[in-house]
Amino acid sequence: MSPARWSRALRPAWLTDPKVWRTEVLAGLVVGLALIPEAIAFSIIAGVDPAIGLFASFTMAVTVAVFGGRRAMISAATGAVALVIAPLNREHGLGYLIAAVILAGVFQVVLGVLGVAKLMRFIPRSVMVGFVNSLSILVFMAQVPEMRDVPWAVYPLVAAGLLMMVFFPRITKAVPAPLVSIAVLTAVTIAAGIAVPTVGDKGALPSSLPVPGLPDVPFTTDTLVLVAPYAFAMALVGLMESLMTAKLVDDITDTHSSKKRESIGQGIANIVTGFFGGMGGCAMIGQTMINVKVSGARTRLSTFLAGVFLMVLCIVFGPVVSDIPMAALVAVMIMVCFATFDWHSIAPKTLRRMPVGEIAVMVITVVSVVVTHNLAVGVVGGSVTAMVIFARRVAHHAGVTAVKDPDGTTVVYRVAGELFFASANELVGRFDYAGDPDRIVVDLSAAHVWDASSVAVLDTIEAKYAQRGKTVEITGLNAPSADLHTRLTGELAGH
């Protein structure tokens, strides 16, 4: 095959599709615009210059577009990461913050290689729903300050922006409605001279590209010990948000993504961001929903262009971007909130049919995230709650029935269910140690032994009968259960 034919064979199909190009380019532009005020706001949370957050959003988006595992997902500076590293910056300075970002990236690469993404399968659907709903609430809550103590003109501008985004797609979907809304509201406020808060009021935009360099810290063991806890916390929070967002995009687009590659890609992006003086970041569900759900983007091009447009808008069109009214961006984010929230999950019809435990897990996830503003706390809390509820439910499924032989010399106890630490402990009280005959058979053909606690309980049952001079025969173990029982029986001292 000729080089030209090889090139055409390896080239993605969307590269030659003008419609896809238009969608991806316009989606990237909308996201780039929306990233600017958020990056500045997160910089304030972290206590750094706005340029630090904008540089992070640029390098994160561009790098993840190349190395990430989920197409069309947006990564940039985020509030969750800002909250984690803000104390380090406040107490020790920017140099240590940058060092923590680089080390967090290294941790993420290592965790990705070790397969931490596989833990995603242990996160139940109710936690995912709670995750999505809580993020929608947080994004909306972040818009509230922009509508408090502001000129009255802000409110009709927000309403006009929402109306345009609702009705413009009925006219055409060739141009994203959020981009039209932003452009029209900016033109109206400038032409009419309406004095409302603008992007420029959030902070000065950078006038040049970031320059690579090393963090200004002593390269000693003391520095490593100081930044490591912050870096590890940032790595975990960033990975959790990114992997949860990637799973959400998988569901929306009916496509699969490599969570391992995404984990490693997030790490590489944070390492690059740190060397370019950024504050680090992870996937952003709000901007991702603008890109995927509102604008219809599906490729890496939109992610890459979001970062590129961000810098171009700041450096080349800084004065114009500074005049964009915050009301226009607030309207976009409110629309994202409504589009992202799973309204079906709180419909009365759904709640009547849903098991109480599932509803409890969803509520705990939402409340934990909204109260702490920490997605990791909500996801972990919800997942632990789901596991406890599941363990309690399964624990009651272990049943015991006793059948005595007609001659009265043997009793057979048939155990059915899953035997693990929560269910096995109840077995001890289900046997008649004093009243049973001299021979006891424990039939486990309808059960499965999962852990050492179960083996210890079986040993305890045998010991209690042995104290009375009676013998116990355990039968029916399947292969995995028999292997575990053989390896551990008699070895669990102190049971």
Short mmCIF file of C-alpha atoms in Angstrom, two decimals, residues 65-480:
data_model
loop_
_atom_site.label_atom_id
_atom_site.label_comp_id
_atom_site.label_asym_id
_atom_site.label_seq_id
_atom_site.Cartn_x
_atom_site.Cartn_y
_atom_site.Cartn_z
CA ALA A 65 -7.04 15.72 24.12
CA VAL A 66 -3.95 13.77 23.06
CA PHE A 67 -3.36 11.36 25.96
CA GLY A 68 -6.82 10.97 27.54
CA GLY A 69 -9.02 7.91 27.18
CA ARG A 70 -12.43 9.60 26.78
CA ARG A 71 -13.08 11.53 23.57
CA ALA A 72 -14.83 14.93 23.86
CA MET A 73 -14.39 15.14 27.66
CA ILE A 74 -13.12 18.50 28.93
CA SER A 75 -10.39 18.71 31.57
CA ALA A 76 -9.27 22.00 33.09
CA ALA A 77 -8.72 23.76 36.40
CA THR A 78 -11.47 22.70 38.82
CA GLY A 79 -12.89 23.80 42.14
CA ALA A 80 -12.35 20.41 43.79
CA VAL A 81 -8.62 20.48 43.03
CA ALA A 82 -8.41 24.14 44.07
CA LEU A 83 -9.91 23.31 47.47
CA VAL A 84 -7.38 20.52 48.03
CA ILE A 85 -4.27 22.56 47.23
CA ALA A 86 -5.38 25.97 48.55
CA PRO A 87 -4.01 25.36 52.10
CA LEU A 88 -0.59 24.40 50.69
CA ASN A 89 -0.41 27.59 48.64
CA ARG A 90 -1.63 29.69 51.54
CA GLU A 91 0.90 28.30 54.02
CA HIS A 92 3.95 27.65 51.83
CA GLY A 93 3.58 29.54 48.55
CA LEU A 94 3.09 28.96 44.84
CA GLY A 95 6.30 26.97 44.34
CA TYR A 96 5.11 24.20 46.63
CA LEU A 97 1.69 24.21 44.97
CA ILE A 98 3.31 23.66 41.57
CA ALA A 99 5.48 20.87 43.00
CA ALA A 100 2.35 19.20 44.41
CA VAL A 101 0.64 19.38 40.99
CA ILE A 102 3.57 17.63 39.32
CA LEU A 103 3.75 14.96 42.03
CA ALA A 104 -0.03 14.46 41.84
CA GLY A 105 0.38 13.79 38.12
CA VAL A 106 3.03 11.18 38.88
CA PHE A 107 0.71 9.53 41.42
CA GLN A 108 -2.10 9.45 38.84
CA VAL A 109 0.12 7.81 36.23
CA VAL A 110 1.19 5.16 38.76
CA LEU A 111 -2.40 4.57 39.91
CA GLY A 112 -3.48 4.32 36.28
CA VAL A 113 -0.82 1.73 35.50
CA LEU A 114 -1.85 -0.23 38.62
CA GLY A 115 -5.42 -0.37 37.32
CA VAL A 116 -7.19 1.82 39.87
CA ALA A 117 -9.82 2.57 37.20
CA LYS A 118 -11.15 -0.99 37.64
CA LEU A 119 -12.58 0.12 40.99
CA MET A 120 -15.20 2.04 39.03
CA ARG A 121 -17.24 -1.14 38.65
CA PHE A 122 -17.89 -1.08 42.41
CA ILE A 123 -19.72 2.25 42.17
CA PRO A 124 -23.46 1.49 41.97
CA ARG A 125 -25.93 3.28 39.70
CA SER A 126 -27.60 5.11 42.61
CA VAL A 127 -24.25 6.72 43.44
CA MET A 128 -23.80 7.72 39.79
CA VAL A 129 -27.24 9.35 39.78
CA GLY A 130 -26.44 11.14 43.04
CA PHE A 131 -23.09 12.23 41.58
CA VAL A 132 -24.76 13.76 38.51
CA ASN A 133 -27.53 15.45 40.49
CA SER A 134 -25.18 16.86 43.11
CA LEU A 135 -22.89 18.25 40.44
CA SER A 136 -25.85 19.94 38.78
CA ILE A 137 -26.78 21.49 42.12
CA LEU A 138 -23.20 22.65 42.77
CA VAL A 139 -22.90 24.21 39.31
CA PHE A 140 -26.19 26.05 39.88
CA MET A 141 -25.12 27.19 43.35
CA ALA A 142 -21.91 28.58 41.81
CA GLN A 143 -24.07 30.83 39.61
CA VAL A 144 -26.09 32.27 42.50
CA PRO A 145 -23.39 34.79 43.60
CA GLU A 146 -23.37 36.14 40.04
CA MET A 147 -27.06 37.03 40.45
CA ARG A 148 -26.83 38.53 43.92
CA ASP A 149 -26.33 42.26 44.57
CA VAL A 150 -26.08 43.02 40.86
CA PRO A 151 -27.73 45.62 38.59
CA TRP A 152 -31.33 44.81 37.71
CA ALA A 153 -30.38 44.43 34.03
CA VAL A 154 -28.61 41.15 34.85
CA TYR A 155 -31.91 39.33 35.38
CA PRO A 156 -33.54 40.07 32.01
CA LEU A 157 -30.21 39.26 30.32
CA VAL A 158 -30.08 35.84 32.02
CA ALA A 159 -33.72 35.21 31.09
CA ALA A 160 -33.08 36.27 27.49
CA GLY A 161 -30.06 33.95 27.31
CA LEU A 162 -32.13 31.00 28.57
CA LEU A 163 -34.92 31.71 26.08
CA MET A 164 -32.46 31.85 23.20
CA MET A 165 -30.93 28.51 24.17
CA VAL A 166 -34.37 26.91 24.43
CA PHE A 167 -35.84 28.22 21.17
CA PHE A 168 -32.85 28.80 18.84
CA PRO A 169 -32.25 25.03 18.25
CA ARG A 170 -35.78 24.89 16.80
CA ILE A 171 -34.59 27.25 14.05
CA THR A 172 -31.24 25.59 13.38
CA LYS A 173 -28.70 23.39 15.11
CA ALA A 174 -25.88 24.33 12.75
CA VAL A 175 -24.57 26.81 15.33
CA PRO A 176 -24.60 25.97 19.07
CA ALA A 177 -27.29 27.93 20.88
CA PRO A 178 -24.94 28.88 23.75
CA LEU A 179 -22.56 30.58 21.29
CA VAL A 180 -25.45 32.54 19.76
CA SER A 181 -26.66 33.53 23.23
CA ILE A 182 -23.22 34.75 24.30
CA ALA A 183 -22.67 36.70 21.07
CA VAL A 184 -26.11 38.37 21.08
CA LEU A 185 -26.05 39.36 24.75
CA THR A 186 -22.52 40.75 24.42
CA ALA A 187 -23.52 42.80 21.38
CA VAL A 188 -26.64 44.12 23.13
CA THR A 189 -24.85 45.17 26.31
CA ILE A 190 -22.04 46.91 24.39
CA ALA A 191 -24.37 48.64 21.90
CA ALA A 192 -26.82 49.78 24.55
CA GLY A 193 -24.13 50.67 27.07
CA ILE A 194 -25.69 48.47 29.75
CA ALA A 195 -23.50 48.43 32.85
CA VAL A 196 -23.41 44.85 34.15
CA PRO A 197 -20.60 42.63 35.56
CA THR A 198 -18.34 41.29 32.81
CA VAL A 199 -15.65 38.63 32.45
CA GLY A 200 -13.03 41.37 32.81
CA ASP A 201 -14.30 42.11 36.31
CA LYS A 202 -13.16 38.63 37.39
CA GLY A 203 -9.48 39.39 36.83
CA ALA A 204 -6.86 40.30 34.26
CA LEU A 205 -6.44 37.92 31.34
CA PRO A 206 -2.90 36.72 30.43
CA SER A 207 -1.18 38.47 27.53
CA SER A 208 1.31 35.73 26.62
CA LEU A 209 1.67 31.95 26.53
CA PRO A 210 2.93 30.09 29.61
CA VAL A 211 6.66 29.32 29.75
CA PRO A 212 7.92 25.93 31.01
CA GLY A 213 10.09 25.81 34.11
CA LEU A 214 10.80 24.02 37.39
CA PRO A 215 8.94 24.82 40.62
CA ASP A 216 10.79 27.25 42.89
CA VAL A 217 11.32 24.87 45.80
CA PRO A 218 14.32 23.11 47.35
CA PHE A 219 14.57 19.60 45.93
CA THR A 220 14.91 17.86 49.28
CA THR A 221 13.25 15.04 51.21
CA ASP A 222 11.58 17.63 53.45
CA THR A 223 9.86 19.17 50.42
CA LEU A 224 8.70 15.76 49.26
CA VAL A 225 7.28 14.92 52.69
CA LEU A 226 5.51 18.28 52.80
CA VAL A 227 3.82 18.17 49.40
CA ALA A 228 3.15 14.41 49.15
CA PRO A 229 -0.09 14.34 51.24
CA TYR A 230 -1.57 17.23 49.24
CA ALA A 231 -0.43 15.65 45.97
CA PHE A 232 -1.94 12.28 46.82
CA ALA A 233 -5.25 13.85 47.87
CA MET A 234 -5.31 15.85 44.64
CA ALA A 235 -4.54 12.72 42.62
CA LEU A 236 -7.41 10.77 44.18
CA VAL A 237 -9.96 13.59 43.90
CA GLY A 238 -8.93 14.32 40.32
CA LEU A 239 -9.09 10.68 39.25
CA MET A 240 -12.44 10.11 40.91
CA GLU A 241 -14.04 13.13 39.23
CA SER A 242 -12.47 12.29 35.88
CA LEU A 243 -13.46 8.62 35.89
CA MET A 244 -16.99 9.37 37.04
CA THR A 245 -17.37 12.02 34.33
CA ALA A 246 -15.94 9.64 31.72
CA LYS A 247 -18.49 6.99 32.72
CA LEU A 248 -21.26 9.57 32.43
CA VAL A 249 -20.14 10.54 28.91
CA ASP A 250 -19.96 6.84 28.00
CA ASP A 251 -23.63 6.52 28.94
CA ILE A 252 -24.68 9.68 27.09
CA THR A 253 -22.85 8.83 23.87
CA ASP A 254 -23.31 5.03 23.99
CA THR A 255 -19.57 4.61 23.46
CA HIS A 256 -16.77 2.99 25.45
CA SER A 257 -13.68 4.73 26.79
CA SER A 258 -10.43 3.45 28.25
CA LYS A 259 -10.48 4.34 31.93
CA LYS A 260 -6.88 3.18 32.34
CA ARG A 261 -5.73 5.47 29.55
CA GLU A 262 -7.82 8.29 31.02
CA SER A 263 -6.15 7.85 34.42
CA ILE A 264 -2.68 7.94 32.87
CA GLY A 265 -3.68 10.83 30.59
CA GLN A 266 -4.89 12.89 33.55
CA GLY A 267 -1.55 12.28 35.24
CA ILE A 268 0.45 13.32 32.18
CA ALA A 269 -1.72 16.44 31.84
CA ASN A 270 -1.07 17.45 35.46
CA ILE A 271 2.67 16.88 35.07
CA VAL A 272 2.71 19.07 31.94
CA THR A 273 0.51 21.66 33.65
CA GLY A 274 2.84 21.81 36.65
CA PHE A 275 5.93 22.38 34.52
CA PHE A 276 4.05 25.22 32.77
CA GLY A 277 3.15 26.84 36.09
CA GLY A 278 -0.53 25.85 36.22
CA MET A 279 -2.58 24.89 39.26
CA GLY A 280 -3.57 21.45 37.95
CA GLY A 281 -7.05 20.10 37.38
CA CYS A 282 -9.23 17.22 36.21
CA ALA A 283 -12.35 16.55 34.18
CA MET A 284 -15.12 19.16 34.41
CA ILE A 285 -18.66 17.84 34.20
CA GLY A 286 -20.21 21.25 33.50
CA GLN A 287 -17.97 22.07 30.55
CA THR A 288 -18.12 18.45 29.36
CA MET A 289 -21.91 18.62 29.27
CA ILE A 290 -21.71 21.86 27.26
CA ASN A 291 -19.38 20.11 24.85
CA VAL A 292 -21.13 16.74 24.57
CA LYS A 293 -24.79 17.24 25.41
CA VAL A 294 -25.46 20.86 24.40
CA SER A 295 -23.05 21.29 21.48
CA GLY A 296 -23.01 17.69 20.24
CA ALA A 297 -19.21 17.23 20.13
CA ARG A 298 -17.87 13.69 19.93
CA THR A 299 -14.13 13.84 19.11
CA ARG A 300 -10.83 14.90 20.64
CA LEU A 301 -10.78 17.94 18.35
CA SER A 302 -13.31 19.83 20.46
CA THR A 303 -11.28 19.19 23.63
CA PHE A 304 -8.06 20.32 21.97
CA LEU A 305 -9.68 23.43 20.47
CA ALA A 306 -11.30 24.36 23.79
CA GLY A 307 -7.81 24.81 25.24
CA VAL A 308 -6.47 26.53 22.14
CA PHE A 309 -9.42 28.92 21.89
CA LEU A 310 -9.06 29.71 25.59
CA MET A 311 -5.54 31.04 25.06
CA VAL A 312 -6.36 32.74 21.75
CA LEU A 313 -9.34 34.48 23.29
CA CYS A 314 -7.25 35.65 26.26
CA ILE A 315 -4.18 36.76 24.33
CA VAL A 316 -5.57 37.99 21.00
CA PHE A 317 -9.13 38.95 21.85
CA GLY A 318 -8.67 39.80 25.51
CA PRO A 319 -10.45 43.21 25.37
CA VAL A 320 -13.47 41.70 23.56
CA VAL A 321 -13.69 38.70 25.87
CA SER A 322 -13.44 40.99 28.88
CA ASP A 323 -16.65 42.71 27.73
CA ILE A 324 -18.72 39.49 27.71
CA PRO A 325 -21.42 39.94 30.34
CA MET A 326 -21.31 37.35 33.10
CA ALA A 327 -25.09 37.07 32.68
CA ALA A 328 -24.53 35.35 29.33
CA LEU A 329 -22.26 32.70 30.85
CA VAL A 330 -24.53 32.30 33.87
CA ALA A 331 -27.41 31.53 31.50
CA VAL A 332 -25.30 28.90 29.74
CA MET A 333 -24.37 27.22 33.01
CA ILE A 334 -27.96 27.25 34.29
CA MET A 335 -29.04 25.52 31.07
CA VAL A 336 -26.28 22.96 31.63
CA CYS A 337 -27.59 22.32 35.14
CA PHE A 338 -31.10 21.59 33.91
CA ALA A 339 -29.82 19.41 31.08
CA THR A 340 -27.49 17.45 33.37
CA PHE A 341 -29.84 16.82 36.30
CA ASP A 342 -31.56 13.43 36.19
CA TRP A 343 -35.15 14.59 36.63
CA HIS A 344 -36.46 11.07 36.15
CA SER A 345 -34.66 10.00 39.34
CA ILE A 346 -36.85 12.26 41.53
CA ALA A 347 -40.15 11.73 39.72
CA PRO A 348 -42.86 10.46 42.14
CA LYS A 349 -43.47 7.44 39.91
CA THR A 350 -39.78 6.49 40.09
CA LEU A 351 -39.52 7.06 43.84
CA ARG A 352 -42.57 4.85 44.51
CA ARG A 353 -40.97 1.93 42.67
CA MET A 354 -37.37 2.39 43.79
CA PRO A 355 -36.14 0.37 46.81
CA VAL A 356 -35.72 2.53 49.92
CA GLY A 357 -32.03 1.62 50.12
CA GLU A 358 -31.38 2.90 46.59
CA ILE A 359 -33.09 6.20 47.37
CA ALA A 360 -31.09 6.52 50.60
CA VAL A 361 -27.81 6.00 48.75
CA MET A 362 -28.71 8.66 46.18
CA VAL A 363 -29.76 11.17 48.86
CA ILE A 364 -26.63 10.55 50.96
CA THR A 365 -24.44 11.07 47.90
CA VAL A 366 -26.17 14.32 46.99
CA VAL A 367 -26.22 15.72 50.52
CA SER A 368 -22.57 14.80 51.16
CA VAL A 369 -21.40 16.53 47.99
CA VAL A 370 -23.54 19.64 48.43
CA VAL A 371 -22.57 20.08 52.10
CA THR A 372 -18.84 19.47 51.67
CA HIS A 373 -18.47 20.72 48.06
CA ASN A 374 -16.26 17.66 47.66
CA LEU A 375 -17.31 15.08 45.08
CA ALA A 376 -14.95 12.47 46.49
CA VAL A 377 -16.66 12.60 49.89
CA GLY A 378 -20.06 12.07 48.29
CA VAL A 379 -18.97 9.21 46.03
CA VAL A 380 -17.13 7.40 48.82
CA GLY A 381 -19.96 7.99 51.30
CA GLY A 382 -22.59 6.81 48.85
CA SER A 383 -20.60 3.75 47.82
CA VAL A 384 -19.92 2.71 51.43
CA THR A 385 -23.61 3.15 52.26
CA ALA A 386 -24.58 1.01 49.26
CA MET A 387 -22.13 -1.71 50.33
CA VAL A 388 -23.48 -1.72 53.90
CA ILE A 389 -27.06 -1.99 52.66
CA PHE A 390 -26.09 -4.78 50.28
CA ALA A 391 -24.18 -6.63 53.01
CA ARG A 392 -27.17 -6.43 55.38
CA ARG A 393 -29.50 -7.63 52.64
CA VAL A 394 -27.30 -10.57 51.65
CA ALA A 395 -26.56 -11.46 55.28
CA HIS A 396 -30.20 -12.39 55.85
CA HIS A 397 -30.20 -14.74 52.89
CA ALA A 398 -28.13 -17.40 54.67
CA GLY A 399 -30.61 -19.98 55.89
CA VAL A 400 -30.20 -23.16 57.95
CA THR A 401 -32.57 -26.17 58.01
CA ALA A 402 -32.07 -29.30 60.11
CA VAL A 403 -33.22 -32.84 59.22
CA LYS A 404 -32.72 -35.83 61.55
CA ASP A 405 -32.29 -39.37 60.29
CA PRO A 406 -35.15 -41.71 61.26
CA ASP A 407 -32.81 -43.75 63.43
CA GLY A 408 -31.84 -40.63 65.39
CA THR A 409 -28.08 -41.13 65.03
CA THR A 410 -27.40 -38.31 62.57
CA VAL A 411 -28.67 -34.79 61.93
CA VAL A 412 -28.07 -32.98 58.66
CA TYR A 413 -27.91 -29.19 58.66
CA ARG A 414 -28.39 -27.74 55.18
CA VAL A 415 -26.92 -24.22 54.86
CA ALA A 416 -27.99 -22.07 51.90
CA GLY A 417 -26.71 -18.63 50.91
CA GLU A 418 -23.57 -16.52 50.84
CA LEU A 419 -21.31 -16.96 53.85
CA PHE A 420 -19.16 -13.95 54.69
CA PHE A 421 -18.39 -11.88 57.77
CA ALA A 422 -21.92 -10.39 58.02
CA SER A 423 -23.92 -13.59 57.50
CA ALA A 424 -21.64 -16.32 58.87
CA ASN A 425 -21.59 -15.03 62.46
CA GLU A 426 -25.32 -15.75 62.80
CA LEU A 427 -24.73 -19.45 62.03
CA VAL A 428 -23.23 -20.25 65.43
CA GLY A 429 -26.56 -19.83 67.18
CA ARG A 430 -28.51 -21.96 64.67
CA PHE A 431 -27.20 -25.35 65.91
CA ASP A 432 -28.50 -27.45 68.86
CA TYR A 433 -25.17 -28.45 70.36
CA ALA A 434 -26.59 -30.14 73.44
CA GLY A 435 -29.62 -31.87 71.90
CA ASP A 436 -28.12 -33.17 68.63
CA PRO A 437 -26.98 -36.80 68.25
CA ASP A 438 -23.33 -37.79 68.08
CA ARG A 439 -22.96 -37.33 64.32
CA ILE A 440 -23.62 -34.01 62.62
CA VAL A 441 -23.40 -33.33 58.89
CA VAL A 442 -23.16 -29.69 57.70
CA ASP A 443 -24.24 -29.66 54.05
CA LEU A 444 -22.88 -26.57 52.24
CA SER A 445 -23.81 -27.60 48.69
CA ALA A 446 -26.19 -24.62 48.47
CA ALA A 447 -23.77 -22.15 50.04
CA HIS A 448 -20.53 -20.35 49.15
CA VAL A 449 -17.74 -19.59 51.63
CA TRP A 450 -16.23 -16.19 50.85
CA ASP A 451 -13.84 -15.24 53.64
CA ALA A 452 -11.83 -16.20 56.70
CA SER A 453 -14.68 -15.17 59.02
CA SER A 454 -16.84 -17.92 57.56
CA VAL A 455 -14.09 -20.53 57.98
CA ALA A 456 -13.59 -19.38 61.57
CA VAL A 457 -17.32 -19.80 62.26
CA LEU A 458 -17.28 -23.34 60.84
CA ASP A 459 -14.29 -24.12 63.07
CA THR A 460 -16.20 -22.73 66.06
CA ILE A 461 -19.20 -24.96 65.30
CA GLU A 462 -16.92 -28.01 65.09
CA ALA A 463 -15.21 -27.04 68.35
CA LYS A 464 -18.50 -26.65 70.23
CA TYR A 465 -19.63 -30.12 69.15
CA ALA A 466 -16.18 -31.57 69.92
CA GLN A 467 -16.46 -30.29 73.49
CA ARG A 468 -19.48 -32.55 73.84
CA GLY A 469 -17.75 -35.54 72.23
CA LYS A 470 -19.64 -35.23 68.93
CA THR A 471 -18.23 -35.31 65.39
CA VAL A 472 -18.96 -32.89 62.57
CA GLU A 473 -18.64 -33.63 58.86
CA ILE A 474 -18.68 -30.69 56.45
CA THR A 475 -19.83 -31.68 52.94
CA GLY A 476 -20.88 -30.14 49.64
CA LEU A 477 -18.23 -27.41 49.44
CA ASN A 478 -17.74 -26.11 45.90
CA ALA A 479 -14.16 -25.90 44.61
CA PRO A 480 -13.32 -22.29 45.64
#
